[in-house]
Each structure stands twice: as structure tokens, then as C-alpha cells.
Coordinates of C-alpha atoms in Angstrom, one line a residue:
I14 CA 0.0 0.0 0.0
E15 CA 2.8 2.4 0.8
Q16 CA 4.5 1.6 -2.5
V17 CA 1.3 2.2 -4.5
T18 CA 0.7 5.5 -2.6
E19 CA 4.2 6.7 -3.4
E20 CA 3.7 5.8 -7.1
V21 CA 0.4 7.8 -7.2
E22 CA 2.1 10.8 -5.6
A23 CA 5.1 10.5 -7.9
G24 CA 2.8 10.5 -10.9
R25 CA 1.0 13.5 -9.7
L26 CA 4.3 15.4 -9.3
R27 CA 5.4 14.4 -12.8
L28 CA 2.3 15.9 -14.3
A29 CA 2.9 19.2 -12.4
Q30 CA 6.5 19.2 -13.5
L31 CA 5.6 18.7 -17.1
A32 CA 3.1 21.6 -17.0
S33 CA 5.8 23.7 -15.2
A34 CA 8.4 22.9 -17.9
E35 CA 5.9 24.0 -20.6
A36 CA 5.2 27.2 -18.8
D37 CA 9.0 27.7 -18.4
R38 CA 9.4 27.3 -22.1
I39 CA 6.8 29.9 -22.9
I40 CA 8.5 32.4 -20.5
A41 CA 11.9 31.6 -21.8
E42 CA 10.8 32.3 -25.4
A43 CA 9.2 35.6 -24.3
Y44 CA 12.5 36.6 -22.6
F45 CA 14.5 35.6 -25.7
E46 CA 12.3 37.7 -27.9
L47 CA 12.4 40.6 -25.5
E48 CA 16.2 40.5 -25.4
G49 CA 16.4 40.4 -29.2
L50 CA 14.1 43.5 -29.2
A51 CA 16.4 45.2 -26.6
Q52 CA 19.4 44.6 -28.9
M53 CA 17.6 46.1 -31.9
L54 CA 16.7 49.2 -30.0
D55 CA 19.2 52.1 -30.1
F56 CA 18.6 53.3 -26.6
G57 CA 20.2 56.6 -27.1
S58 CA 18.0 57.4 -30.0
V59 CA 14.7 56.6 -28.2
Q60 CA 13.0 59.9 -27.4
T61 CA 10.8 60.4 -24.4
G62 CA 7.2 60.0 -25.4
E63 CA 8.0 58.2 -28.6
T64 CA 5.5 55.5 -29.8
L65 CA 7.3 52.4 -30.8
E66 CA 6.6 50.9 -34.2
I67 CA 5.9 47.3 -33.0
G68 CA 3.6 44.8 -34.7
P69 CA 3.1 43.0 -38.0
N70 CA 3.7 46.2 -40.1
G71 CA 6.1 47.9 -37.7
R72 CA 9.8 48.1 -37.6
L73 CA 10.0 45.9 -34.5
R74 CA 8.2 42.6 -34.7
V75 CA 7.2 40.6 -31.7
S76 CA 4.7 37.7 -31.1
S77 CA 4.8 37.2 -27.4
F78 CA 3.8 40.7 -26.2
H79 CA 0.4 41.6 -27.6
S80 CA -0.6 43.7 -24.6
A81 CA 2.2 46.3 -24.4
I82 CA 5.9 47.1 -24.9
V83 CA 7.5 49.8 -22.8
V84 CA 11.0 51.2 -22.7
V85 CA 11.7 52.4 -19.1
G86 CA 14.5 54.8 -18.3
P87 CA 16.9 54.6 -15.3
A88 CA 14.6 56.7 -13.1
G89 CA 11.5 54.7 -14.0
E90 CA 10.3 57.1 -16.6
I91 CA 8.6 55.9 -19.7
K92 CA 10.9 56.5 -22.7
A93 CA 8.6 54.9 -25.3
E94 CA 5.7 52.6 -25.3
Q95 CA 3.0 50.9 -27.4
P96 CA 0.2 51.2 -26.9
V97 CA 0.2 54.3 -24.8
G98 CA -1.0 54.4 -21.2
R99 CA -1.1 50.7 -20.4
F100 CA 1.6 50.6 -17.7
G101 CA 0.9 52.0 -14.3
K102 CA 3.3 54.3 -12.2
R103 CA 3.5 51.8 -9.4
R104 CA 4.9 49.1 -11.6
L105 CA 7.3 51.5 -13.2
A106 CA 8.5 52.4 -9.7
Q107 CA 9.0 48.8 -9.0
L108 CA 11.1 48.4 -12.1
A109 CA 13.1 51.5 -11.3
T110 CA 14.4 49.9 -8.1
Q111 CA 15.6 46.9 -10.0
V112 CA 17.4 48.7 -12.8
A113 CA 20.7 48.9 -11.0
S114 CA 20.8 45.1 -10.5
G115 CA 21.0 44.5 -14.3
D116 CA 19.0 41.3 -14.1
R117 CA 15.8 40.1 -15.7
T118 CA 12.8 41.1 -13.6
V119 CA 9.1 40.1 -13.3
T120 CA 6.6 42.5 -12.0
E121 CA 3.7 41.7 -9.8
P122 CA 0.6 40.6 -11.8
W123 CA -2.3 42.9 -12.4
V124 CA -5.7 42.8 -14.2
D125 CA -5.5 44.6 -17.5
A126 CA -8.2 47.2 -17.7
V127 CA -8.7 46.6 -21.5
S128 CA -8.7 42.8 -21.8
G129 CA -9.8 42.0 -18.2
H130 CA -7.0 39.3 -18.2
V131 CA -4.3 38.9 -15.7
V132 CA -1.0 40.2 -17.1
V133 CA 2.6 40.5 -15.9
G134 CA 5.6 42.6 -17.1
L135 CA 8.8 40.8 -18.1
G136 CA 11.8 43.1 -18.1
V137 CA 15.3 42.8 -19.5
P138 CA 18.0 45.5 -18.8
L139 CA 19.3 48.0 -21.2
F140 CA 22.9 49.2 -21.0
H141 CA 24.9 52.2 -22.2
A142 CA 28.0 51.6 -24.3
D143 CA 30.2 51.9 -21.2
G144 CA 28.2 49.1 -19.5
A145 CA 26.2 51.3 -17.1
A146 CA 22.6 50.4 -16.6
A147 CA 20.3 52.5 -18.8
G148 CA 16.9 51.1 -18.1
F149 CA 14.6 48.3 -19.0
V150 CA 12.6 47.0 -22.0
V151 CA 9.4 45.6 -20.6
G152 CA 7.0 43.3 -22.4
V153 CA 3.5 42.8 -20.9
V154 CA 2.4 39.2 -21.2
D155 CA -1.2 38.0 -21.0
L156 CA -1.0 35.0 -18.7
A157 CA -4.4 33.6 -19.7
E158 CA -3.7 32.9 -23.3
P159 CA -0.4 31.0 -23.5
L160 CA -0.5 29.2 -20.2
I161 CA -4.1 28.0 -19.5
A162 CA -4.1 25.4 -22.3
D163 CA -1.0 23.7 -20.7
L164 CA -2.9 23.3 -17.4
V165 CA -6.2 22.0 -18.8
M166 CA -5.1 18.8 -20.4
P167 CA -3.0 17.4 -17.5
A168 CA -5.7 18.4 -15.0
A169 CA -8.4 16.6 -17.0
R170 CA -6.4 13.3 -16.6
L171 CA -6.9 13.5 -12.8
G172 CA -10.7 13.1 -13.0
P173 CA -13.8 15.3 -12.5
T174 CA -12.2 17.0 -9.4
G175 CA -8.8 17.6 -11.1
H176 CA -7.7 21.2 -11.3
A177 CA -4.4 23.1 -11.9
D178 CA -3.3 26.6 -10.9
L179 CA -0.3 28.8 -11.8
V180 CA 0.6 30.5 -8.5
D181 CA 3.2 33.2 -7.7
E182 CA 5.6 33.4 -4.7
R183 CA 2.8 34.8 -2.5
G184 CA 0.4 31.9 -3.3
I185 CA -1.9 34.0 -5.5
V186 CA -3.4 32.2 -8.5
L187 CA -2.3 33.8 -11.8
A188 CA -4.0 31.3 -14.2
S189 CA -6.3 28.4 -13.5
T190 CA -8.5 25.7 -14.9
E191 CA -11.1 27.2 -12.5
P192 CA -11.7 30.8 -13.7
G193 CA -13.0 31.9 -10.3
H194 CA -9.7 31.1 -8.7
V195 CA -7.7 33.8 -10.6
M196 CA -6.2 36.5 -8.5
T197 CA -7.3 34.8 -5.3
E198 CA -5.7 32.4 -2.8
G199 CA -7.5 29.4 -4.5
D200 CA -9.0 26.4 -2.7
H201 CA -5.8 25.6 -0.8
P202 CA -4.5 29.0 0.5
D203 CA -2.1 27.6 3.2
F204 CA -0.5 25.0 0.8
Y205 CA -0.2 27.6 -2.0
A206 CA 1.5 30.2 0.3
E207 CA 3.8 27.6 1.8
A208 CA 4.7 26.1 -1.6
G209 CA 5.2 29.5 -3.2
A210 CA 7.5 30.6 -0.5
G211 CA 9.5 27.4 -0.4
R212 CA 9.7 26.8 -4.2
V213 CA 10.6 23.2 -4.0
P214 CA 8.7 20.2 -5.6
I215 CA 6.3 18.8 -3.1
V216 CA 3.2 16.5 -2.9
A217 CA 0.8 16.9 0.0
N218 CA -2.6 15.8 1.2
V219 CA -4.2 19.2 2.1
A220 CA -7.4 20.7 3.2
H221 CA -9.9 21.8 0.5
D222 CA -11.7 25.0 1.1
L223 CA -15.1 24.3 -0.4
D224 CA -15.9 26.4 -3.5
P225 CA -19.5 27.3 -3.9
H226 CA -19.1 27.5 -7.7
T227 CA -18.1 23.9 -8.1
L228 CA -19.6 20.5 -7.3
D229 CA -16.5 19.2 -5.6
R230 CA -17.5 18.9 -1.9
S231 CA -14.5 16.7 -0.9
P232 CA -12.8 17.9 2.3
R233 CA -9.2 17.1 1.2
H234 CA -7.2 17.1 -2.0
V235 CA -3.8 15.5 -3.0
M236 CA -1.9 18.4 -4.5
A237 CA 1.5 18.6 -6.2
Y238 CA 3.6 21.7 -6.7
A239 CA 6.5 22.2 -9.2
P240 CA 8.3 25.5 -9.4
L241 CA 9.3 27.3 -12.6
R242 CA 12.9 28.4 -13.3
N243 CA 12.3 31.5 -15.4
A244 CA 9.8 33.2 -13.1
P245 CA 9.0 33.1 -9.3
W246 CA 5.9 31.0 -9.9
G247 CA 4.9 27.4 -9.7
V248 CA 2.3 25.0 -11.0
T249 CA 0.0 23.2 -8.6
M250 CA -2.0 20.2 -9.7
G251 CA -4.3 17.8 -7.9
S252 CA -7.7 16.3 -7.3
S253 CA -9.8 15.0 -4.4
E254 CA -8.3 12.5 -2.0
E255 CA -11.0 10.0 -3.0
E256 CA -10.1 10.2 -6.7
S257 CA -6.4 10.5 -6.1
L258 CA -6.1 7.4 -3.9
A259 CA -8.9 5.3 -5.5
V260 CA -6.3 2.7 -6.6
V261 CA -5.0 2.5 -3.0
R262 CA -8.5 2.2 -1.6
R263 CA -9.2 -0.7 -4.0
L264 CA -6.0 -2.4 -3.0
Q265 CA -6.9 -2.0 0.7
L266 CA -10.3 -3.4 0.0
R267 CA -8.8 -6.5 -1.8
L268 CA -6.4 -7.0 1.1
L269 CA -9.2 -6.7 3.6
V270 CA -11.4 -9.2 1.8
A271 CA -8.5 -11.6 1.4
G272 CA -7.6 -11.2 5.1
I273 CA -11.3 -11.8 6.2
T274 CA -11.5 -14.8 3.9
S275 CA -8.3 -16.2 5.2
A276 CA -9.4 -15.7 8.8
A277 CA -12.7 -17.3 8.0
V278 CA -11.1 -20.3 6.5
L279 CA -8.7 -20.6 9.4
A280 CA -11.5 -20.3 11.9
L281 CA -13.5 -22.9 10.0
G282 CA -10.5 -25.3 10.0
I283 CA -10.0 -24.8 13.7
W284 CA -13.6 -25.5 14.3
F285 CA -13.5 -28.7 12.3
A286 CA -10.3 -29.8 14.1
A287 CA -11.8 -29.0 17.5
R288 CA -15.0 -31.0 16.6
D289 CA -13.0 -34.0 15.5
L290 CA -10.9 -33.9 18.6
R291 CA -14.0 -33.6 20.8
A292 CA -15.7 -36.5 19.0
T293 CA -12.6 -38.6 19.5
S294 CA -12.4 -37.8 23.2
D295 CA -16.1 -38.5 23.8
S296 CA -16.2 -42.0 22.1
P297 CA -16.2 -45.0 24.7
A298 CA -12.8 -46.8 25.2
E299 CA -12.7 -50.4 23.9
S300 CA -13.0 -52.8 26.9
P301 CA -10.3 -55.5 27.3
S302 CA -11.2 -59.2 26.6
S303 CA -12.3 -61.3 29.6
P304 CA -9.7 -63.9 30.5
V305 CA -10.5 -67.5 29.7
P306 CA -11.1 -69.5 32.9

């Protein structure tokens, strides 16, 4: 039973890791495209307030960033953008504090006012000719479009209660097979927060906060978490304890039936043996022959 349980948990973790690897690939491709765009930009020639020519007919062609492209200066000011006005001051301030590090950065997610989808800014640094940090090129990625399909198929393999979420380091759901979970703590807030902070692969049997919008009334779920490498996020995947451990329950039932059957056979054998022994002890002893006078 322990071996079968471990195999079930290992399979659950593999599904989460496969979905995590696919999400990593999407983010890596977005970063690659963004870095190519950064190399194409002549930062010194970008004028403040300029509208970038990005798109199918523009000078700069990108496919990963349909929401917005922004060139951010060293003080967090917008040097150029397309379309205009899609990037808030708070997120620009967050990027400005990270310019000096010269590393890739990921902004906190937010709900885009135009599409209504959860989006996030991916930033790559820009440098002057002398190597000094000059700012960031930021691409805004719609998390619903490229990532949700990679969560639906694996979750469907887990049964009617199967579900999957993309969560950030705070445990907030960024994309989900359950639309009502997005930008919330989901059905497993404690597990999501702990897994997001720890960022290590894990499988756990956790409490399930009942969702009034679903038919899943199970009190516990078996959930797996697999972190991404290219963003501070992770994929969680699981289903109800009853569905997850159904094969274990069937094995337990077979063992129980076999044990009861064996005990019944043994008890019956003991009963027959005891009856035969009693019958032997109750039979009259053979009297000896009388001596011949």
C-alpha cells in the first residue's frame, strides 16, 4: 500500500513538473524575444514619449507581447511605449528599483483594464556603451492565453475534481482551470502560500476550502507543486483525496477481503479440528477381553 501510494504521488508530481516545464518554455521564449528586441533598440535614439513601431507592419516585430511594450529609463520614466498608457506608475517604480541590478525582472501581476485578463511585465535590462545600466525594456504578457491550455489537459487526466493553478511566490493564483480562482488564494491557501515561499517540488494531502461555484465537496485534495525556473511561480495540480487514492483504496479493500476470507477459512479449519478432537475424546474406550477361565 505504501509503494502504490508513493507511485500515485510521484505520478501527480510528474504531471505538475511537465506543466511547469511547458510554462518555463513559454516564459523563456518571451524573454528571448524581448532580449532580441532590446538589442535592436538604439537606446540613445529613443526619445521620451515616442511611440514604438511594433507589430506585423512595424519596424520591430514581436509575437509574445500583444498587450504592451515599454522602454523604461533609469529613473523609472517611460521613454517609449506601445500602446500608450497601459503601464501604471506603481509598476514603473518597482522596475526602477531593479534597474541597478542589471537582471531580468518580473513585475507583480495585475488585471489589465482593457482585456480583463491577468497580465505581468517581463523586463530585461538595457545598457549604455560603457556598460552602465540605462533602463529596461518591458513586455507585458497576457497569462491567460499561452498558459491556460497547458494546465487544462493534465488536470483533465486526474478526474472530475482535477484542477491546476499557476501561483506566484505569495500563493496568489495567476492562471487556473477554474476561472473563479484567478487573483485569489485558491482552494488551498495555506498550501499555496507555503509552496510558493519554499519553491521546492512537493506533494501533500491538504485541506480543501469548499468552492460554492463547483460540485467538488471533498474535504481534502492530494496536491503537487512544481516551481518554474524562469519566473518566481509554480504549477499546482491535484484532485480530491477519494479520486487520487482510488487505486490505493481498491488495494486496501482487496487485502481486507483476502484477510477476512483467510481468517474465516482458518476459523473454520480450527472449528472442524476441534470438533473431530471432541468426538474422539467422547467415544467409549474399547473394553479389554475377559480372561478365559
